[in-house]
């Protein structure tokens, strides 16, 4: 049983599982905030997987995936910020249209 | 009480019914990827030995920094501009105004941040300095700087707000601009794009890293504010009052 639970298998499969969970949320959820969170979970899975691949044989570490993950984390934070700003703008527009259409009859 | 129970029952029924429809594809994809990964699972060094062989020419001792800013500097240059683009996008989506913290002033958070912020700045400087030899570098230092900015914002310490908007734009653009300028300088000196002159690699990398760390930190902190700081054209949000 030990042979099946080596670090590359544990971390690699966990990364892929996170990716699948995030993709499920990205497809199945409608709310923009849920989609952004799902995309973040997906990104976390990809980062974990890439770092695992970069682990190599344990002796010589492959630095290329590490460098990609390093920049990828910062880029994913920026993407989250942009996504949040976009979704807030969408919400603001939706509420302002709704208020104009209803003209104060009923708030919701 | 009864209504709540019925509602929750309906919710669970709906979710159970709807779950398989959109979960089939990701589950199949995940199983397929896991199968592909496990069937090709054998320890391999990847590009490690090749990087180790060229490490002496890179100007730094850390292989990750060497890949990041020398061997694949082109990628990192583009990623710096991606962060800048994200800031531009956020600033375009809302009119400039004062970014207020999301909640009331918290005495504990405020005093904690006043203790933590100087320490975090020192840690960011250390990470930037240690990037040449080991763990650390521009992106780690930038992340810590960004975290400091976020904490200061949450604690209502107006660091980002007190920076003049023009200076903030200069700071956000400084890292990508230095990166691009030095890459162009390599061409002017007779080498390729981002091909550092021999013997000058470590100087180029250090300057690029310092600029990139500052800009990444400022960008992440301003992204958290959600809008471009500055004088708002109208006291309230224009889009809400047509």
PDB file of C-alpha atoms in Angstrom, chain B residues 69-225:
ATOM      1  CA  UNK B  69      14.257  36.330 -14.974  1.00  0.00           C
ATOM      2  CA  UNK B  70      16.885  34.966 -17.331  1.00  0.00           C
ATOM      3  CA  UNK B  71      16.063  31.747 -19.171  1.00  0.00           C
ATOM      4  CA  UNK B  72      12.368  32.507 -19.522  1.00  0.00           C
ATOM      5  CA  UNK B  73      12.393  36.232 -18.875  1.00  0.00           C
ATOM      6  CA  UNK B  74       9.998  36.778 -21.759  1.00  0.00           C
ATOM      7  CA  UNK B  75       7.208  34.966 -19.863  1.00  0.00           C
ATOM      8  CA  UNK B  76       7.822  36.988 -16.725  1.00  0.00           C
ATOM      9  CA  UNK B  77       7.807  40.247 -18.692  1.00  0.00           C
ATOM     10  CA  UNK B  78       4.402  39.381 -20.124  1.00  0.00           C
ATOM     11  CA  UNK B  79       3.095  38.356 -16.706  1.00  0.00           C
ATOM     12  CA  UNK B  80       4.129  41.708 -15.237  1.00  0.00           C
ATOM     13  CA  UNK B  81       2.068  43.346 -17.978  1.00  0.00           C
ATOM     14  CA  UNK B  82      -0.868  41.028 -17.234  1.00  0.00           C
ATOM     15  CA  UNK B  83      -0.925  42.347 -13.657  1.00  0.00           C
ATOM     16  CA  UNK B  84      -0.758  45.902 -15.006  1.00  0.00           C
ATOM     17  CA  UNK B  85      -3.626  45.136 -17.406  1.00  0.00           C
ATOM     18  CA  UNK B  86      -5.722  43.833 -14.512  1.00  0.00           C
ATOM     19  CA  UNK B  87      -5.185  47.127 -12.661  1.00  0.00           C
ATOM     20  CA  UNK B  88      -6.141  49.081 -15.791  1.00  0.00           C
ATOM     21  CA  UNK B  89      -9.257  46.941 -16.170  1.00  0.00           C
ATOM     22  CA  UNK B  90     -10.366  47.481 -12.573  1.00  0.00           C
ATOM     23  CA  UNK B  91      -9.738  51.221 -12.869  1.00  0.00           C
ATOM     24  CA  UNK B  92     -11.784  51.371 -16.068  1.00  0.00           C
ATOM     25  CA  UNK B  93     -14.806  49.677 -14.525  1.00  0.00           C
ATOM     26  CA  UNK B  94     -15.589  52.244 -11.842  1.00  0.00           C
ATOM     27  CA  UNK B  95     -15.234  56.019 -11.676  1.00  0.00           C
ATOM     28  CA  UNK B  96     -12.367  57.228  -9.479  1.00  0.00           C
ATOM     29  CA  UNK B  97     -13.249  57.889  -5.899  1.00  0.00           C
ATOM     30  CA  UNK B  98     -12.140  57.332  -2.358  1.00  0.00           C
ATOM     31  CA  UNK B  99     -11.882  53.685  -1.447  1.00  0.00           C
ATOM     32  CA  UNK B 100     -13.304  53.195   1.986  1.00  0.00           C
ATOM     33  CA  UNK B 101     -12.632  50.083   4.048  1.00  0.00           C
ATOM     34  CA  UNK B 102     -15.522  47.628   4.095  1.00  0.00           C
ATOM     35  CA  UNK B 103     -16.252  47.996   7.793  1.00  0.00           C
ATOM     36  CA  UNK B 104     -15.927  50.214  10.779  1.00  0.00           C
ATOM     37  CA  UNK B 105     -12.674  51.003  12.431  1.00  0.00           C
ATOM     38  CA  UNK B 106     -11.455  48.112  14.537  1.00  0.00           C
ATOM     39  CA  UNK B 107      -9.127  49.018  17.401  1.00  0.00           C
ATOM     40  CA  UNK B 108      -7.560  45.547  17.649  1.00  0.00           C
ATOM     41  CA  UNK B 109      -6.960  45.246  13.917  1.00  0.00           C
ATOM     42  CA  UNK B 110      -5.616  48.775  13.780  1.00  0.00           C
ATOM     43  CA  UNK B 111      -3.057  48.254  16.536  1.00  0.00           C
ATOM     44  CA  UNK B 112      -2.109  44.828  15.195  1.00  0.00           C
ATOM     45  CA  UNK B 113      -1.533  46.250  11.731  1.00  0.00           C
ATOM     46  CA  UNK B 114       0.617  49.050  13.106  1.00  0.00           C
ATOM     47  CA  UNK B 115       2.818  46.332  14.604  1.00  0.00           C
ATOM     48  CA  UNK B 116       2.718  44.033  11.592  1.00  0.00           C
ATOM     49  CA  UNK B 117       3.115  46.476   8.709  1.00  0.00           C
ATOM     50  CA  UNK B 118       6.749  47.503   9.396  1.00  0.00           C
ATOM     51  CA  UNK B 119       7.678  43.865   9.969  1.00  0.00           C
ATOM     52  CA  UNK B 120       6.051  42.860   6.699  1.00  0.00           C
ATOM     53  CA  UNK B 121       7.950  45.563   4.845  1.00  0.00           C
ATOM     54  CA  UNK B 122      11.200  44.185   6.275  1.00  0.00           C
ATOM     55  CA  UNK B 123      10.167  40.642   5.285  1.00  0.00           C
ATOM     56  CA  UNK B 124       9.406  41.849   1.754  1.00  0.00           C
ATOM     57  CA  UNK B 125      12.832  43.454   1.535  1.00  0.00           C
ATOM     58  CA  UNK B 126      14.469  40.283   2.820  1.00  0.00           C
ATOM     59  CA  UNK B 127      12.578  38.119   0.308  1.00  0.00           C
ATOM     60  CA  UNK B 128      13.662  40.412  -2.502  1.00  0.00           C
ATOM     61  CA  UNK B 129      17.278  40.269  -1.354  1.00  0.00           C
ATOM     62  CA  UNK B 130      17.338  36.493  -0.831  1.00  0.00           C
ATOM     63  CA  UNK B 131      15.887  35.778  -4.295  1.00  0.00           C
ATOM     64  CA  UNK B 132      19.383  35.613  -5.833  1.00  0.00           C
ATOM     65  CA  UNK B 133      20.503  32.765  -3.597  1.00  0.00           C
ATOM     66  CA  UNK B 134      17.510  30.780  -2.447  1.00  0.00           C
ATOM     67  CA  UNK B 135      13.816  31.037  -1.758  1.00  0.00           C
ATOM     68  CA  UNK B 136      12.491  34.483  -2.530  1.00  0.00           C
ATOM     69  CA  UNK B 137      12.304  36.952  -5.340  1.00  0.00           C
ATOM     70  CA  UNK B 138      10.236  39.702  -6.869  1.00  0.00           C
ATOM     71  CA  UNK B 139       6.913  37.875  -6.859  1.00  0.00           C
ATOM     72  CA  UNK B 140       7.147  36.726  -3.243  1.00  0.00           C
ATOM     73  CA  UNK B 141       8.237  40.187  -2.101  1.00  0.00           C
ATOM     74  CA  UNK B 142       5.471  41.739  -4.195  1.00  0.00           C
ATOM     75  CA  UNK B 143       2.888  39.415  -2.638  1.00  0.00           C
ATOM     76  CA  UNK B 144       3.988  40.390   0.881  1.00  0.00           C
ATOM     77  CA  UNK B 145       3.931  44.077  -0.085  1.00  0.00           C
ATOM     78  CA  UNK B 146       0.444  43.606  -1.521  1.00  0.00           C
ATOM     79  CA  UNK B 147      -0.680  41.888   1.680  1.00  0.00           C
ATOM     80  CA  UNK B 148       0.673  44.815   3.686  1.00  0.00           C
ATOM     81  CA  UNK B 149      -1.338  47.195   1.525  1.00  0.00           C
ATOM     82  CA  UNK B 150      -4.498  45.123   1.982  1.00  0.00           C
ATOM     83  CA  UNK B 151      -4.047  45.020   5.781  1.00  0.00           C
ATOM     84  CA  UNK B 152      -3.426  48.773   5.910  1.00  0.00           C
ATOM     85  CA  UNK B 153      -6.564  49.305   3.853  1.00  0.00           C
ATOM     86  CA  UNK B 154      -8.650  47.055   6.120  1.00  0.00           C
ATOM     87  CA  UNK B 155      -7.359  48.857   9.195  1.00  0.00           C
ATOM     88  CA  UNK B 156      -8.243  52.226   7.637  1.00  0.00           C
ATOM     89  CA  UNK B 157      -4.650  53.381   7.444  1.00  0.00           C
ATOM     90  CA  UNK B 158      -4.814  55.486   4.334  1.00  0.00           C
ATOM     91  CA  UNK B 159      -1.477  54.565   2.776  1.00  0.00           C
ATOM     92  CA  UNK B 160      -2.727  54.028  -0.767  1.00  0.00           C
ATOM     93  CA  UNK B 161      -5.212  56.883  -0.492  1.00  0.00           C
ATOM     94  CA  UNK B 162      -2.555  59.323   0.698  1.00  0.00           C
ATOM     95  CA  UNK B 163      -0.389  58.548  -2.332  1.00  0.00           C
ATOM     96  CA  UNK B 164      -1.130  61.079  -5.107  1.00  0.00           C
ATOM     97  CA  UNK B 165      -2.935  59.278  -7.963  1.00  0.00           C
ATOM     98  CA  UNK B 166      -0.325  60.222 -10.563  1.00  0.00           C
ATOM     99  CA  UNK B 167       2.451  58.876  -8.355  1.00  0.00           C
ATOM    100  CA  UNK B 168       0.461  55.677  -7.847  1.00  0.00           C
ATOM    101  CA  UNK B 169       0.164  55.180 -11.614  1.00  0.00           C
ATOM    102  CA  UNK B 170       3.925  55.737 -11.933  1.00  0.00           C
ATOM    103  CA  UNK B 171       4.534  53.145  -9.209  1.00  0.00           C
ATOM    104  CA  UNK B 172       2.222  50.576 -10.780  1.00  0.00           C
ATOM    105  CA  UNK B 173       3.844  51.061 -14.178  1.00  0.00           C
ATOM    106  CA  UNK B 174       7.432  51.269 -12.902  1.00  0.00           C
ATOM    107  CA  UNK B 175       8.139  47.519 -12.780  1.00  0.00           C
ATOM    108  CA  UNK B 176       6.893  46.610 -16.279  1.00  0.00           C
ATOM    109  CA  UNK B 177       8.488  49.777 -17.678  1.00  0.00           C
ATOM    110  CA  UNK B 178      11.917  49.023 -16.177  1.00  0.00           C
ATOM    111  CA  UNK B 179      11.630  45.426 -17.345  1.00  0.00           C
ATOM    112  CA  UNK B 180      10.787  46.455 -20.912  1.00  0.00           C
ATOM    113  CA  UNK B 181      13.387  49.255 -20.961  1.00  0.00           C
ATOM    114  CA  UNK B 182      16.182  46.916 -19.868  1.00  0.00           C
ATOM    115  CA  UNK B 183      15.035  44.311 -22.407  1.00  0.00           C
ATOM    116  CA  UNK B 184      15.278  46.981 -25.111  1.00  0.00           C
ATOM    117  CA  UNK B 185      18.639  48.126 -23.752  1.00  0.00           C
ATOM    118  CA  UNK B 186      19.939  44.624 -24.436  1.00  0.00           C
ATOM    119  CA  UNK B 187      19.072  45.117 -28.124  1.00  0.00           C
ATOM    120  CA  UNK B 188      20.758  48.534 -28.187  1.00  0.00           C
ATOM    121  CA  UNK B 189      23.899  46.988 -26.697  1.00  0.00           C
ATOM    122  CA  UNK B 190      24.013  44.516 -29.550  1.00  0.00           C
ATOM    123  CA  UNK B 191      22.471  41.477 -27.903  1.00  0.00           C
ATOM    124  CA  UNK B 192      19.077  39.884 -28.363  1.00  0.00           C
ATOM    125  CA  UNK B 193      15.823  40.901 -26.674  1.00  0.00           C
ATOM    126  CA  UNK B 194      16.229  40.124 -22.951  1.00  0.00           C
ATOM    127  CA  UNK B 195      19.666  38.652 -23.648  1.00  0.00           C
ATOM    128  CA  UNK B 196      21.673  40.240 -20.862  1.00  0.00           C
ATOM    129  CA  UNK B 197      25.266  41.310 -21.609  1.00  0.00           C
ATOM    130  CA  UNK B 198      27.765  38.817 -20.156  1.00  0.00           C
ATOM    131  CA  UNK B 199      28.785  39.734 -16.629  1.00  0.00           C
ATOM    132  CA  UNK B 200      25.874  42.156 -16.168  1.00  0.00           C
ATOM    133  CA  UNK B 201      23.149  39.562 -15.630  1.00  0.00           C
ATOM    134  CA  UNK B 202      22.968  39.883 -11.856  1.00  0.00           C
ATOM    135  CA  UNK B 203      22.767  43.702 -12.031  1.00  0.00           C
ATOM    136  CA  UNK B 204      19.985  43.570 -14.622  1.00  0.00           C
ATOM    137  CA  UNK B 205      18.088  40.911 -12.649  1.00  0.00           C
ATOM    138  CA  UNK B 206      18.371  42.817  -9.369  1.00  0.00           C
ATOM    139  CA  UNK B 207      17.095  46.078 -10.892  1.00  0.00           C
ATOM    140  CA  UNK B 208      14.230  44.288 -12.668  1.00  0.00           C
ATOM    141  CA  UNK B 209      13.300  42.418  -9.489  1.00  0.00           C
ATOM    142  CA  UNK B 210      13.247  45.547  -7.345  1.00  0.00           C
ATOM    143  CA  UNK B 211      10.977  47.373  -9.796  1.00  0.00           C
ATOM    144  CA  UNK B 212       8.741  44.358 -10.308  1.00  0.00           C
ATOM    145  CA  UNK B 213       8.326  43.755  -6.557  1.00  0.00           C
ATOM    146  CA  UNK B 214       7.295  47.372  -5.953  1.00  0.00           C
ATOM    147  CA  UNK B 215       4.842  47.385  -8.844  1.00  0.00           C
ATOM    148  CA  UNK B 216       3.338  43.988  -8.018  1.00  0.00           C
ATOM    149  CA  UNK B 217       2.831  45.036  -4.397  1.00  0.00           C
ATOM    150  CA  UNK B 218       1.233  48.344  -5.362  1.00  0.00           C
ATOM    151  CA  UNK B 219      -0.907  46.661  -8.036  1.00  0.00           C
ATOM    152  CA  UNK B 220      -2.263  43.999  -5.677  1.00  0.00           C
ATOM    153  CA  UNK B 221      -2.991  46.609  -3.005  1.00  0.00           C
ATOM    154  CA  UNK B 222      -4.801  48.906  -5.444  1.00  0.00           C
ATOM    155  CA  UNK B 223      -6.710  45.952  -6.930  1.00  0.00           C
ATOM    156  CA  UNK B 224      -8.111  45.320  -3.462  1.00  0.00           C
ATOM    157  CA  UNK B 225      -9.372  48.914  -3.300  1.00  0.00           C
TER     158      UNK B 225
END
